[in-house]
Amino acid sequence: MKLVYKNILINAIISLMILFVGEYSLFYFLKQNMEKEVTEHLQIERHFMMRHLKHGVNIDYFNYNIGDRLSIEPIQTLQYKEPIMKDVEVKEEWEEEHFTSKEIVFDVEQNNKFYRVSISKTIDEDEGLAGSMSAIIFISGLCMFTILVLINVFVYHKLFSPVYKLIKDIKGFSTQQFQKIIPPTTSTQEFKTLGEEVSKMSEKMIADYASIKEFMENMTHEIQTPLAVINSKIERSFQAKDLSEEQAILLSDASKAVTKLFNINKGLTLLCRLDNKQYNTPVEISVKELIQQRLIYFSDFSENKKLTITETYANDLKLFMDASLSEILIDNLIKNAIQHNIQNGHISISIKNNQLTVANTGEEPKVPTTNYFDRFYSQKPYQSLGLGLSIIKKIVDYYAYSISYNYENEHHQVTIDFSEKSK
Amino acid sequence: MNILIVEDEVNLADEVAKYLSDFKYKCHVVNLYNDALQSLNYEEFAITLIDLKLPDGHGIDLIHYIKKKKITSGIIVLSAIDELDMRIKALDAGADDFLTKPFHLSELNARVKSLIRRNFHKGDNVIDYNEIKVDTTKLQVSVLDQVINLTSKEYELLLYFISNAGKVITKEAIGYTVWNNHSDMDVSNEIIYTHVKNLRKKLVAAGSKDYIQSVYGVGYKFDK
């Protein structure tokens, strides 16, 4: 949720709560006051009546002069010497609804006759007043609140625009483009500091990335000549006339290790070059033809494991890719499928629409396959390099294709989606 | 035959010189660009091996110099830069072959021989090794004048062995050279074994001496 909406939501909840509480208490106190007033009024009316009665005014005189409604009934004995107050519901003939009224009931004596007097006064009309007052307050409250929201949205967007710009810049930031983040111009102190710090950070990241890259490039390059020296020394030592078996095995182990270094270095050089975007001569590649060619090339290896290979091509796939990268990609897919296969195993290669799937039998994965494409990750670290999969991933990323791995029906399955939409 | 080795890494240059000297080549090592220019002016070399990055110049300029001065020498580039661009640049300038560091001496030797065959034995591209004859134009092998059928890998292996006759060649070098850098696959040893076994069988069956010897299980030697 955006900060501005979060802020509005909190504001809304609190102001609505205050509005309702205020509204309710206002309504409640107004009602109380009005009831009190009506009661007082009725008391006054009673006193007025009593006084007039005392002075000998005939009781019938009051019939139309007092309260909203008045009833005077003759009774036998005096019962309510003290007045009682009660709420009554009255329905007038000409009105639809009922009215709440206050009624004062008391008994009086005149000329030795007893009467029960009940005077009532409607309070609903007054409640109506309270109601409209509350409504006015409620509506103005609501108006105020709406304006507050609008101002908030506007001010926030204006106020936070440097932050939004910064977020956009951070999202689009890549160390490989060597462009530092420029702090947004703002007069807000905090945002100014934030922008400057982020800018400094991006600068540092770019510098770090550049130095790592330079280091990698230098290392992979500079290591090649010493490796060639070591390898030549080993090769020439093998030619010694009096070489013992023990020495030969020692040299052979060294030779194997150096060869492994050759391959690691080659892989890293390739990854470096991909990082540097040094492949940009795309040509049209027929994936089907390329696979068929490379399968022949690797037939020595697949025949050695007695693998059966099935190829299903629903259609051919034409790609615009760097020729050497496309070969490296397909080679690594095939090599991976052979390398991690079992004796008498199976490889299935299929193209359907824009998808290439290479599946192979092999040991069930013992570890989660989420880091399947990470550099150097390998189930058997001493037998293979594991660099192959990260090369595949890097090439796929380079062209913004998408790749997925899963284990299904005892087959490891790598699927590459070459469709444009994933770009 | 003379070979000029232009390589600033003294250790590597010496190893190359020593390995090639065993095949009756006279090797001359220089470590600087300017020394290379001098040597080329004084002497004739069948092959010049050129490292691209020299302390006082660039190998490509040396190739240009050789071509400009019409010096007849085969050129093999030894480069630590394994880039298609650089390869094309070197070959465009007039290099005959391009070998990326790190390399195996046996592979370099095989390439030197192949280049010498191309440059100096025009029309006669047949390698004689006692009863074995390898026709590098027709890609054909015969034993006692009887043509034998070899697979392409067996042919490559045989050529590689004959080029490095008398030398121990490790399985790593074979995998790296014949199977083109896919030796990182764990089955490569078995594959090499199978192919060498088949080659050996075919040669012996055709009446050749059994030249291929296994050396302590770590490599092979093609020898009398």
PDB file of N, CA, C and O in Angstrom, chain A residues 164-232:
ATOM      1  N   TYR A 164       9.685   9.149  -5.189  1.00  0.00           N
ATOM      2  CA  TYR A 164       9.226   8.257  -6.249  1.00  0.00           C
ATOM      3  C   TYR A 164      10.235   8.199  -7.390  1.00  0.00           C
ATOM      4  O   TYR A 164      10.505   7.144  -7.949  1.00  0.00           O
ATOM      5  N   LYS A 165      10.820   9.339  -7.695  1.00  0.00           N
ATOM      6  CA  LYS A 165      11.813   9.381  -8.773  1.00  0.00           C
ATOM      7  C   LYS A 165      13.030   8.524  -8.390  1.00  0.00           C
ATOM      8  O   LYS A 165      13.562   7.764  -9.187  1.00  0.00           O
ATOM      9  N   LEU A 166      13.403   8.650  -7.108  1.00  0.00           N
ATOM     10  CA  LEU A 166      14.562   7.901  -6.608  1.00  0.00           C
ATOM     11  C   LEU A 166      14.291   6.401  -6.698  1.00  0.00           C
ATOM     12  O   LEU A 166      15.151   5.625  -7.133  1.00  0.00           O
ATOM     13  N   ILE A 167      13.066   6.013  -6.302  1.00  0.00           N
ATOM     14  CA  ILE A 167      12.704   4.587  -6.352  1.00  0.00           C
ATOM     15  C   ILE A 167      12.787   4.078  -7.786  1.00  0.00           C
ATOM     16  O   ILE A 167      13.330   3.009  -8.052  1.00  0.00           O
ATOM     17  N   LYS A 168      12.288   4.894  -8.712  1.00  0.00           N
ATOM     18  CA  LYS A 168      12.321   4.499 -10.129  1.00  0.00           C
ATOM     19  C   LYS A 168      13.776   4.334 -10.586  1.00  0.00           C
ATOM     20  O   LYS A 168      14.112   3.373 -11.268  1.00  0.00           O
ATOM     21  N   ASP A 169      14.633   5.265 -10.166  1.00  0.00           N
ATOM     22  CA  ASP A 169      16.046   5.201 -10.545  1.00  0.00           C
ATOM     23  C   ASP A 169      16.719   3.968  -9.964  1.00  0.00           C
ATOM     24  O   ASP A 169      17.532   3.321 -10.615  1.00  0.00           O
ATOM     25  N   ILE A 170      16.382   3.663  -8.698  1.00  0.00           N
ATOM     26  CA  ILE A 170      17.003   2.506  -8.048  1.00  0.00           C
ATOM     27  C   ILE A 170      16.570   1.228  -8.757  1.00  0.00           C
ATOM     28  O   ILE A 170      17.364   0.335  -9.004  1.00  0.00           O
ATOM     29  N   LYS A 171      15.263   1.185  -9.117  1.00  0.00           N
ATOM     30  CA  LYS A 171      14.754   0.003  -9.827  1.00  0.00           C
ATOM     31  C   LYS A 171      15.500  -0.210 -11.125  1.00  0.00           C
ATOM     32  O   LYS A 171      15.808  -1.337 -11.499  1.00  0.00           O
ATOM     33  N   GLY A 172      15.764   0.868 -11.844  1.00  0.00           N
ATOM     34  CA  GLY A 172      16.396   0.740 -13.143  1.00  0.00           C
ATOM     35  C   GLY A 172      17.915   0.687 -13.068  1.00  0.00           C
ATOM     36  O   GLY A 172      18.581   0.544 -14.079  1.00  0.00           O
ATOM     37  N   PHE A 173      18.431   0.731 -11.844  1.00  0.00           N
ATOM     38  CA  PHE A 173      19.893   0.794 -11.690  1.00  0.00           C
ATOM     39  C   PHE A 173      20.540  -0.547 -12.002  1.00  0.00           C
ATOM     40  O   PHE A 173      20.062  -1.601 -11.585  1.00  0.00           O
ATOM     41  N   SER A 174      21.598  -0.515 -12.770  1.00  0.00           N
ATOM     42  CA  SER A 174      22.374  -1.720 -13.018  1.00  0.00           C
ATOM     43  C   SER A 174      23.843  -1.338 -13.002  1.00  0.00           C
ATOM     44  O   SER A 174      24.239  -0.367 -13.642  1.00  0.00           O
ATOM     45  N   THR A 175      24.625  -2.132 -12.273  1.00  0.00           N
ATOM     46  CA  THR A 175      26.052  -1.815 -12.161  1.00  0.00           C
ATOM     47  C   THR A 175      26.738  -1.916 -13.523  1.00  0.00           C
ATOM     48  O   THR A 175      27.773  -1.311 -13.739  1.00  0.00           O
ATOM     49  N   GLN A 176      26.070  -2.721 -14.419  1.00  0.00           N
ATOM     50  CA  GLN A 176      26.732  -2.965 -15.695  1.00  0.00           C
ATOM     51  C   GLN A 176      26.608  -1.791 -16.650  1.00  0.00           C
ATOM     52  O   GLN A 176      27.273  -1.749 -17.671  1.00  0.00           O
ATOM     53  N   GLN A 177      25.701  -0.859 -16.332  1.00  0.00           N
ATOM     54  CA  GLN A 177      25.549   0.267 -17.243  1.00  0.00           C
ATOM     55  C   GLN A 177      26.443   1.453 -16.851  1.00  0.00           C
ATOM     56  O   GLN A 177      26.491   2.450 -17.554  1.00  0.00           O
ATOM     57  N   PHE A 178      27.092   1.295 -15.726  1.00  0.00           N
ATOM     58  CA  PHE A 178      28.052   2.303 -15.270  1.00  0.00           C
ATOM     59  C   PHE A 178      27.458   3.700 -15.195  1.00  0.00           C
ATOM     60  O   PHE A 178      28.115   4.680 -15.529  1.00  0.00           O
ATOM     61  N   GLN A 179      26.185   3.807 -14.795  1.00  0.00           N
ATOM     62  CA  GLN A 179      25.587   5.116 -14.625  1.00  0.00           C
ATOM     63  C   GLN A 179      25.087   5.247 -13.210  1.00  0.00           C
ATOM     64  O   GLN A 179      24.200   4.512 -12.794  1.00  0.00           O
ATOM     65  N   LYS A 180      25.698   6.199 -12.486  1.00  0.00           N
ATOM     66  CA  LYS A 180      25.311   6.338 -11.083  1.00  0.00           C
ATOM     67  C   LYS A 180      23.940   7.001 -10.978  1.00  0.00           C
ATOM     68  O   LYS A 180      23.470   7.651 -11.918  1.00  0.00           O
ATOM     69  N   ILE A 181      23.312   6.835  -9.816  1.00  0.00           N
ATOM     70  CA  ILE A 181      22.003   7.433  -9.598  1.00  0.00           C
ATOM     71  C   ILE A 181      22.193   8.903  -9.254  1.00  0.00           C
ATOM     72  O   ILE A 181      22.982   9.249  -8.366  1.00  0.00           O
ATOM     73  N   ILE A 182      21.474   9.780  -9.962  1.00  0.00           N
ATOM     74  CA  ILE A 182      21.583  11.222  -9.705  1.00  0.00           C
ATOM     75  C   ILE A 182      20.543  11.591  -8.655  1.00  0.00           C
ATOM     76  O   ILE A 182      19.360  11.253  -8.805  1.00  0.00           O
ATOM     77  N   PRO A 183      20.956  12.233  -7.549  1.00  0.00           N
ATOM     78  CA  PRO A 183      19.992  12.563  -6.499  1.00  0.00           C
ATOM     79  C   PRO A 183      18.942  13.547  -7.023  1.00  0.00           C
ATOM     80  O   PRO A 183      19.291  14.510  -7.712  1.00  0.00           O
ATOM     81  N   PRO A 184      17.654  13.325  -6.718  1.00  0.00           N
ATOM     82  CA  PRO A 184      16.606  14.218  -7.209  1.00  0.00           C
ATOM     83  C   PRO A 184      16.692  15.580  -6.522  1.00  0.00           C
ATOM     84  O   PRO A 184      17.104  15.679  -5.365  1.00  0.00           O
ATOM     85  N   THR A 185      16.320  16.635  -7.245  1.00  0.00           N
ATOM     86  CA  THR A 185      16.370  17.969  -6.643  1.00  0.00           C
ATOM     87  C   THR A 185      15.155  18.137  -5.735  1.00  0.00           C
ATOM     88  O   THR A 185      14.026  17.908  -6.147  1.00  0.00           O
ATOM     89  N   THR A 186      15.420  18.503  -4.499  1.00  0.00           N
ATOM     90  CA  THR A 186      14.347  18.674  -3.530  1.00  0.00           C
ATOM     91  C   THR A 186      14.818  19.599  -2.419  1.00  0.00           C
ATOM     92  O   THR A 186      16.021  19.700  -2.155  1.00  0.00           O
ATOM     93  N   SER A 187      13.860  20.297  -1.788  1.00  0.00           N
ATOM     94  CA  SER A 187      14.252  21.157  -0.680  1.00  0.00           C
ATOM     95  C   SER A 187      14.019  20.459   0.661  1.00  0.00           C
ATOM     96  O   SER A 187      14.370  20.979   1.709  1.00  0.00           O
ATOM     97  N   THR A 188      13.405  19.261   0.602  1.00  0.00           N
ATOM     98  CA  THR A 188      13.183  18.521   1.848  1.00  0.00           C
ATOM     99  C   THR A 188      14.507  17.928   2.312  1.00  0.00           C
ATOM    100  O   THR A 188      15.131  17.153   1.588  1.00  0.00           O
ATOM    101  N   GLN A 189      14.898  18.296   3.517  1.00  0.00           N
ATOM    102  CA  GLN A 189      16.215  17.919   4.039  1.00  0.00           C
ATOM    103  C   GLN A 189      16.437  16.403   4.002  1.00  0.00           C
ATOM    104  O   GLN A 189      17.458  15.926   3.510  1.00  0.00           O
ATOM    105  N   GLU A 190      15.427  15.645   4.518  1.00  0.00           N
ATOM    106  CA  GLU A 190      15.596  14.188   4.614  1.00  0.00           C
ATOM    107  C   GLU A 190      15.781  13.555   3.235  1.00  0.00           C
ATOM    108  O   GLU A 190      16.636  12.696   3.038  1.00  0.00           O
ATOM    109  N   PHE A 191      14.948  14.010   2.282  1.00  0.00           N
ATOM    110  CA  PHE A 191      15.012  13.426   0.951  1.00  0.00           C
ATOM    111  C   PHE A 191      16.318  13.790   0.260  1.00  0.00           C
ATOM    112  O   PHE A 191      16.879  13.010  -0.506  1.00  0.00           O
ATOM    113  N   LYS A 192      16.780  14.983   0.553  1.00  0.00           N
ATOM    114  CA  LYS A 192      18.037  15.451  -0.015  1.00  0.00           C
ATOM    115  C   LYS A 192      19.161  14.516   0.445  1.00  0.00           C
ATOM    116  O   LYS A 192      19.944  14.014  -0.363  1.00  0.00           O
ATOM    117  N   THR A 193      19.200  14.258   1.758  1.00  0.00           N
ATOM    118  CA  THR A 193      20.217  13.371   2.321  1.00  0.00           C
ATOM    119  C   THR A 193      20.092  11.976   1.733  1.00  0.00           C
ATOM    120  O   THR A 193      21.078  11.368   1.328  1.00  0.00           O
ATOM    121  N   LEU A 194      18.834  11.498   1.680  1.00  0.00           N
ATOM    122  CA  LEU A 194      18.589  10.155   1.143  1.00  0.00           C
ATOM    123  C   LEU A 194      19.119  10.047  -0.286  1.00  0.00           C
ATOM    124  O   LEU A 194      19.864   9.126  -0.626  1.00  0.00           O
ATOM    125  N   GLY A 195      18.771  11.019  -1.098  1.00  0.00           N
ATOM    126  CA  GLY A 195      19.188  11.026  -2.497  1.00  0.00           C
ATOM    127  C   GLY A 195      20.700  11.024  -2.625  1.00  0.00           C
ATOM    128  O   GLY A 195      21.268  10.250  -3.391  1.00  0.00           O
ATOM    129  N   GLU A 196      21.337  11.862  -1.825  1.00  0.00           N
ATOM    130  CA  GLU A 196      22.801  11.953  -1.903  1.00  0.00           C
ATOM    131  C   GLU A 196      23.460  10.649  -1.480  1.00  0.00           C
ATOM    132  O   GLU A 196      24.416  10.191  -2.097  1.00  0.00           O
ATOM    133  N   GLU A 197      22.909  10.050  -0.401  1.00  0.00           N
ATOM    134  CA  GLU A 197      23.501   8.803   0.090  1.00  0.00           C
ATOM    135  C   GLU A 197      23.338   7.682  -0.933  1.00  0.00           C
ATOM    136  O   GLU A 197      24.255   6.901  -1.168  1.00  0.00           O
ATOM    137  N   VAL A 198      22.126   7.590  -1.510  1.00  0.00           N
ATOM    138  CA  VAL A 198      21.876   6.548  -2.523  1.00  0.00           C
ATOM    139  C   VAL A 198      22.811   6.763  -3.715  1.00  0.00           C
ATOM    140  O   VAL A 198      23.374   5.809  -4.249  1.00  0.00           O
ATOM    141  N   SER A 199      22.994   8.007  -4.086  1.00  0.00           N
ATOM    142  CA  SER A 199      23.872   8.308  -5.211  1.00  0.00           C
ATOM    143  C   SER A 199      25.306   7.855  -4.917  1.00  0.00           C
ATOM    144  O   SER A 199      25.954   7.210  -5.743  1.00  0.00           O
ATOM    145  N   LYS A 200      25.747   8.167  -3.701  1.00  0.00           N
ATOM    146  CA  LYS A 200      27.106   7.759  -3.301  1.00  0.00           C
ATOM    147  C   LYS A 200      27.236   6.241  -3.337  1.00  0.00           C
ATOM    148  O   LYS A 200      28.234   5.690  -3.787  1.00  0.00           O
ATOM    149  N   MET A 201      26.165   5.587  -2.821  1.00  0.00           N
ATOM    150  CA  MET A 201      26.167   4.135  -2.766  1.00  0.00           C
ATOM    151  C   MET A 201      26.268   3.541  -4.171  1.00  0.00           C
ATOM    152  O   MET A 201      27.019   2.596  -4.401  1.00  0.00           O
ATOM    153  N   SER A 202      25.497   4.110  -5.090  1.00  0.00           N
ATOM    154  CA  SER A 202      25.505   3.570  -6.456  1.00  0.00           C
ATOM    155  C   SER A 202      26.880   3.765  -7.096  1.00  0.00           C
ATOM    156  O   SER A 202      27.377   2.897  -7.799  1.00  0.00           O
ATOM    157  N   GLU A 203      27.473   4.905  -6.778  1.00  0.00           N
ATOM    158  CA  GLU A 203      28.809   5.182  -7.312  1.00  0.00           C
ATOM    159  C   GLU A 203      29.803   4.131  -6.822  1.00  0.00           C
ATOM    160  O   GLU A 203      30.603   3.590  -7.571  1.00  0.00           O
ATOM    161  N   LYS A 204      29.662   3.829  -5.526  1.00  0.00           N
ATOM    162  CA  LYS A 204      30.556   2.851  -4.902  1.00  0.00           C
ATOM    163  C   LYS A 204      30.326   1.471  -5.510  1.00  0.00           C
ATOM    164  O   LYS A 204      31.279   0.736  -5.786  1.00  0.00           O
ATOM    165  N   MET A 205      29.046   1.139  -5.730  1.00  0.00           N
ATOM    166  CA  MET A 205      28.726  -0.168  -6.310  1.00  0.00           C
ATOM    167  C   MET A 205      29.325  -0.304  -7.697  1.00  0.00           C
ATOM    168  O   MET A 205      29.861  -1.354  -8.050  1.00  0.00           O
ATOM    169  N   ILE A 206      29.208   0.766  -8.476  1.00  0.00           N
ATOM    170  CA  ILE A 206      29.754   0.733  -9.836  1.00  0.00           C
ATOM    171  C   ILE A 206      31.269   0.552  -9.788  1.00  0.00           C
ATOM    172  O   ILE A 206      31.833  -0.277 -10.496  1.00  0.00           O
ATOM    173  N   ALA A 207      31.897   1.294  -8.870  1.00  0.00           N
ATOM    174  CA  ALA A 207      33.358   1.196  -8.755  1.00  0.00           C
ATOM    175  C   ALA A 207      33.762  -0.209  -8.331  1.00  0.00           C
ATOM    176  O   ALA A 207      34.694  -0.797  -8.889  1.00  0.00           O
ATOM    177  N   ASP A 208      33.007  -0.772  -7.364  1.00  0.00           N
ATOM    178  CA  ASP A 208      33.309  -2.134  -6.890  1.00  0.00           C
ATOM    179  C   ASP A 208      33.133  -3.144  -8.007  1.00  0.00           C
ATOM    180  O   ASP A 208      33.960  -4.026  -8.213  1.00  0.00           O
ATOM    181  N   TYR A 209      32.011  -2.975  -8.725  1.00  0.00           N
ATOM    182  CA  TYR A 209      31.725  -3.910  -9.808  1.00  0.00           C
ATOM    183  C   TYR A 209      32.819  -3.841 -10.874  1.00  0.00           C
ATOM    184  O   TYR A 209      33.317  -4.865 -11.333  1.00  0.00           O
ATOM    185  N   ALA A 210      33.216  -2.602 -11.186  1.00  0.00           N
ATOM    186  CA  ALA A 210      34.247  -2.421 -12.207  1.00  0.00           C
ATOM    187  C   ALA A 210      35.554  -3.071 -11.772  1.00  0.00           C
ATOM    188  O   ALA A 210      36.236  -3.720 -12.569  1.00  0.00           O
ATOM    189  N   SER A 211      35.867  -2.925 -10.471  1.00  0.00           N
ATOM    190  CA  SER A 211      37.148  -3.486 -10.036  1.00  0.00           C
ATOM    191  C   SER A 211      37.090  -5.009  -9.987  1.00  0.00           C
ATOM    192  O   SER A 211      38.063  -5.686 -10.310  1.00  0.00           O
ATOM    193  N   ILE A 212      35.917  -5.542  -9.618  1.00  0.00           N
ATOM    194  CA  ILE A 212      35.774  -7.004  -9.621  1.00  0.00           C
ATOM    195  C   ILE A 212      35.892  -7.525 -11.046  1.00  0.00           C
ATOM    196  O   ILE A 212      36.567  -8.515 -11.319  1.00  0.00           O
ATOM    197  N   LYS A 213      35.223  -6.795 -11.950  1.00  0.00           N
ATOM    198  CA  LYS A 213      35.247  -7.201 -13.341  1.00  0.00           C
ATOM    199  C   LYS A 213      36.667  -7.159 -13.894  1.00  0.00           C
ATOM    200  O   LYS A 213      37.115  -8.083 -14.566  1.00  0.00           O
ATOM    201  N   GLU A 214      37.347  -6.067 -13.548  1.00  0.00           N
ATOM    202  CA  GLU A 214      38.716  -5.920 -14.015  1.00  0.00           C
ATOM    203  C   GLU A 214      39.588  -7.039 -13.455  1.00  0.00           C
ATOM    204  O   GLU A 214      40.396  -7.634 -14.158  1.00  0.00           O
ATOM    205  N   PHE A 215      39.340  -7.322 -12.172  1.00  0.00           N
ATOM    206  CA  PHE A 215      40.106  -8.388 -11.522  1.00  0.00           C
ATOM    207  C   PHE A 215      39.870  -9.718 -12.230  1.00  0.00           C
ATOM    208  O   PHE A 215      40.809 -10.447 -12.533  1.00  0.00           O
ATOM    209  N   MET A 216      38.571 -10.007 -12.492  1.00  0.00           N
ATOM    210  CA  MET A 216      38.227 -11.271 -13.152  1.00  0.00           C
ATOM    211  C   MET A 216      38.886 -11.361 -14.521  1.00  0.00           C
ATOM    212  O   MET A 216      39.450 -12.395 -14.885  1.00  0.00           O
ATOM    213  N   GLU A 217      38.786 -10.252 -15.259  1.00  0.00           N
ATOM    214  CA  GLU A 217      39.361 -10.249 -16.605  1.00  0.00           C
ATOM    215  C   GLU A 217      40.856 -10.451 -16.558  1.00  0.00           C
ATOM    216  O   GLU A 217      41.412 -11.273 -17.283  1.00  0.00           O
ATOM    217  N   ASN A 218      41.483  -9.692 -15.648  1.00  0.00           N
ATOM    218  CA  ASN A 218      42.936  -9.814 -15.528  1.00  0.00           C
ATOM    219  C   ASN A 218      43.328 -11.214 -15.101  1.00  0.00           C
ATOM    220  O   ASN A 218      44.250 -11.803 -15.636  1.00  0.00           O
ATOM    221  N   MET A 219      42.572 -11.719 -14.115  1.00  0.00           N
ATOM    222  CA  MET A 219      42.922 -13.030 -13.584  1.00  0.00           C
ATOM    223  C   MET A 219      42.803 -14.096 -14.664  1.00  0.00           C
ATOM    224  O   MET A 219      43.723 -14.861 -14.888  1.00  0.00           O
ATOM    225  N   THR A 220      41.623 -14.108 -15.332  1.00  0.00           N
ATOM    226  CA  THR A 220      41.442 -15.150 -16.336  1.00  0.00           C
ATOM    227  C   THR A 220      42.465 -15.014 -17.463  1.00  0.00           C
ATOM    228  O   THR A 220      42.894 -15.998 -18.030  1.00  0.00           O
ATOM    229  N   HIS A 221      42.845 -13.771 -17.739  1.00  0.00           N
ATOM    230  CA  HIS A 221      43.807 -13.567 -18.817  1.00  0.00           C
ATOM    231  C   HIS A 221      45.231 -13.893 -18.373  1.00  0.00           C
ATOM    232  O   HIS A 221      45.943 -14.661 -19.010  1.00  0.00           O
ATOM    233  N   GLU A 222      45.608 -13.324 -17.228  1.00  0.00           N
ATOM    234  CA  GLU A 222      47.000 -13.467 -16.775  1.00  0.00           C
ATOM    235  C   GLU A 222      47.351 -14.885 -16.365  1.00  0.00           C
ATOM    236  O   GLU A 222      48.511 -15.274 -16.352  1.00  0.00           O
ATOM    237  N   ILE A 223      46.311 -15.648 -15.975  1.00  0.00           N
ATOM    238  CA  ILE A 223      46.563 -16.995 -15.484  1.00  0.00           C
ATOM    239  C   ILE A 223      46.900 -17.945 -16.639  1.00  0.00           C
ATOM    240  O   ILE A 223      47.471 -19.005 -16.439  1.00  0.00           O
ATOM    241  N   GLN A 224      46.561 -17.512 -17.858  1.00  0.00           N
ATOM    242  CA  GLN A 224      46.708 -18.428 -18.985  1.00  0.00           C
ATOM    243  C   GLN A 224      48.158 -18.774 -19.307  1.00  0.00           C
ATOM    244  O   GLN A 224      48.476 -19.929 -19.548  1.00  0.00           O
ATOM    245  N   THR A 225      49.028 -17.762 -19.288  1.00  0.00           N
ATOM    246  CA  THR A 225      50.428 -18.038 -19.606  1.00  0.00           C
ATOM    247  C   THR A 225      51.073 -18.930 -18.538  1.00  0.00           C
ATOM    248  O   THR A 225      51.691 -19.943 -18.880  1.00  0.00           O
ATOM    249  N   PRO A 226      50.917 -18.588 -17.222  1.00  0.00           N
ATOM    250  CA  PRO A 226      51.464 -19.503 -16.216  1.00  0.00           C
ATOM    251  C   PRO A 226      50.909 -20.922 -16.334  1.00  0.00           C
ATOM    252  O   PRO A 226      51.651 -21.888 -16.172  1.00  0.00           O
ATOM    253  N   LEU A 227      49.626 -21.044 -16.669  1.00  0.00           N
ATOM    254  CA  LEU A 227      49.054 -22.376 -16.848  1.00  0.00           C
ATOM    255  C   LEU A 227      49.736 -23.108 -17.999  1.00  0.00           C
ATOM    256  O   LEU A 227      50.041 -24.296 -17.897  1.00  0.00           O
ATOM    257  N   ALA A 228      50.001 -22.361 -19.066  1.00  0.00           N
ATOM    258  CA  ALA A 228      50.690 -22.959 -20.214  1.00  0.00           C
ATOM    259  C   ALA A 228      52.091 -23.409 -19.811  1.00  0.00           C
ATOM    260  O   ALA A 228      52.557 -24.468 -20.227  1.00  0.00           O
ATOM    261  N   VAL A 229      52.741 -22.598 -18.942  1.00  0.00           N
ATOM    262  CA  VAL A 229      54.092 -22.965 -18.472  1.00  0.00           C
ATOM    263  C   VAL A 229      54.017 -24.260 -17.670  1.00  0.00           C
ATOM    264  O   VAL A 229      54.768 -25.215 -17.926  1.00  0.00           O
ATOM    265  N   ILE A 230      53.097 -24.299 -16.692  1.00  0.00           N
ATOM    266  CA  ILE A 230      52.962 -25.494 -15.846  1.00  0.00           C
ATOM    267  C   ILE A 230      52.706 -26.719 -16.716  1.00  0.00           C
ATOM    268  O   ILE A 230      53.338 -27.765 -16.570  1.00  0.00           O
ATOM    269  N   ASN A 231      51.776 -26.555 -17.653  1.00  0.00           N
ATOM    270  CA  ASN A 231      51.408 -27.679 -18.491  1.00  0.00           C
ATOM    271  C   ASN A 231      52.581 -28.165 -19.347  1.00  0.00           C
ATOM    272  O   ASN A 231      52.800 -29.367 -19.491  1.00  0.00           O
ATOM    273  N   SER A 232      53.359 -27.211 -19.866  1.00  0.00           N
ATOM    274  CA  SER A 232      54.521 -27.611 -20.681  1.00  0.00           C
ATOM    275  C   SER A 232      55.541 -28.350 -19.835  1.00  0.00           C
ATOM    276  O   SER A 232      56.146 -29.329 -20.278  1.00  0.00           O
TER     277      SER A 232
END
